[in-house]
Short mmCIF file of C-alpha atoms in Angstrom, two decimals:
data_model
loop_
_atom_site.label_atom_id
_atom_site.label_comp_id
_atom_site.label_asym_id
_atom_site.label_seq_id
_atom_site.Cartn_x
_atom_site.Cartn_y
_atom_site.Cartn_z
CA LEU A 262 154.33 -8.95 -40.20
CA ARG A 263 155.78 -6.55 -37.70
CA ARG A 264 158.86 -7.62 -35.86
CA GLN A 265 158.49 -8.19 -32.15
CA ARG A 266 160.42 -5.11 -31.19
CA GLN A 267 158.02 -2.97 -33.20
CA MET A 268 154.94 -4.39 -31.45
CA CYS A 269 153.18 -2.57 -28.66
CA ILE A 270 153.69 -4.00 -25.16
CA ARG A 271 150.23 -5.57 -25.21
CA ASP A 272 150.97 -7.51 -28.36
CA ARG A 273 154.42 -8.57 -27.06
CA GLN A 274 152.83 -9.87 -23.87
CA ARG A 275 150.32 -11.90 -25.81
CA LEU A 276 153.03 -13.21 -28.18
CA GLY A 277 155.20 -14.24 -25.21
CA ILE A 278 152.40 -16.14 -23.62
CA ALA A 279 151.48 -17.85 -26.86
CA GLN A 280 155.07 -18.89 -27.28
CA ALA A 281 155.15 -20.22 -23.67
CA ILE A 282 152.12 -22.50 -24.26
CA MET A 283 152.85 -23.56 -27.83
CA GLU A 284 154.93 -26.57 -26.93
CA ASN A 285 152.38 -27.81 -24.40
CA PRO A 286 154.74 -27.80 -21.42
CA THR A 287 153.76 -29.34 -18.05
CA THR A 288 155.07 -26.20 -16.28
CA LEU A 289 154.63 -22.55 -17.31
CA ILE A 290 156.87 -19.89 -15.86
CA LEU A 291 155.44 -16.37 -16.45
CA ASP A 292 156.98 -13.12 -15.43
CA GLU A 293 154.46 -10.23 -15.10
CA PRO A 294 152.06 -11.72 -17.66
CA PHE A 295 149.48 -9.00 -17.01
CA ASN A 296 151.84 -6.08 -17.53
CA GLY A 297 150.70 -3.66 -20.28
CA LEU A 298 147.35 -5.41 -20.79
CA ASP A 299 143.99 -3.66 -20.67
CA LYS A 300 141.10 -4.98 -18.59
CA ASP A 301 139.96 -7.32 -21.41
CA GLY A 302 143.49 -8.70 -21.95
CA VAL A 303 143.87 -9.38 -18.22
CA ARG A 304 140.55 -11.22 -18.22
CA ASP A 305 141.65 -13.20 -21.29
CA ILE A 306 144.98 -14.19 -19.69
CA HIS A 307 143.25 -15.27 -16.46
CA GLY A 308 140.95 -17.39 -18.52
CA LEU A 309 143.89 -18.96 -20.36
CA LEU A 310 145.62 -19.66 -17.07
CA GLN A 311 142.54 -21.35 -15.78
CA GLN A 312 142.40 -23.53 -18.89
CA GLN A 313 146.03 -24.50 -18.46
CA LYS A 314 145.44 -25.28 -14.76
CA ALA A 315 142.42 -27.45 -15.65
CA GLN A 316 144.75 -29.42 -17.94
CA GLY A 317 146.95 -30.16 -14.93
CA LYS A 318 149.72 -27.64 -15.70
CA THR A 319 151.88 -26.13 -13.03
CA ILE A 320 152.01 -22.35 -13.37
CA ILE A 321 154.71 -20.29 -11.67
CA LEU A 322 153.71 -16.63 -11.86
CA ALA A 323 155.66 -13.56 -10.84
CA SER A 324 153.68 -10.40 -10.47
CA HIS A 325 153.60 -7.18 -8.47
CA SER A 326 149.74 -7.14 -8.59
CA ALA A 327 148.22 -8.67 -5.38
CA ALA A 328 144.83 -8.70 -7.09
CA ASP A 329 146.09 -10.77 -10.04
CA ILE A 330 147.98 -13.07 -7.76
CA ALA A 331 144.89 -13.57 -5.54
CA GLN A 332 142.76 -14.46 -8.59
CA ALA A 333 145.21 -16.69 -10.39
CA CYS A 334 147.15 -18.55 -7.69
CA ASP A 335 146.37 -21.41 -5.33
CA VAL A 336 149.62 -21.11 -3.39
CA VAL A 337 151.40 -17.78 -2.95
CA TYR A 338 155.03 -17.13 -2.00
CA GLU A 339 156.62 -13.74 -1.43
CA MET A 340 160.25 -12.74 -1.90
CA THR A 341 161.36 -10.72 1.18
CA GLY A 342 164.95 -9.80 1.85
CA GLY A 343 166.22 -12.44 -0.56
CA ARG A 344 164.13 -15.19 1.09
CA LEU A 345 161.12 -16.91 -0.37
CA GLU A 346 158.34 -17.30 2.17
CA ARG A 347 154.84 -18.84 1.81
CA VAL A 348 152.05 -16.35 2.36
CA GLY A 349 148.83 -17.43 4.13
#
């Protein structure tokens, strides 16, 4: 098996998300989970997040992609000038 540092970014992203859900936590904290993924990978991760949400998990997601945030999140906050503010 390849070591993590030798993996492409797509495979590292998938490995990181797999590690995050392995222990069946009640809260997932994901930083840029769609970064480096192709269209199919993004779709797969959105599906996985929906499954986790259906199981009652709380998902905290940081992303620069407004489209991904709009699709994945029920409540959105934005960091502006060091302050966290609810959007919408």
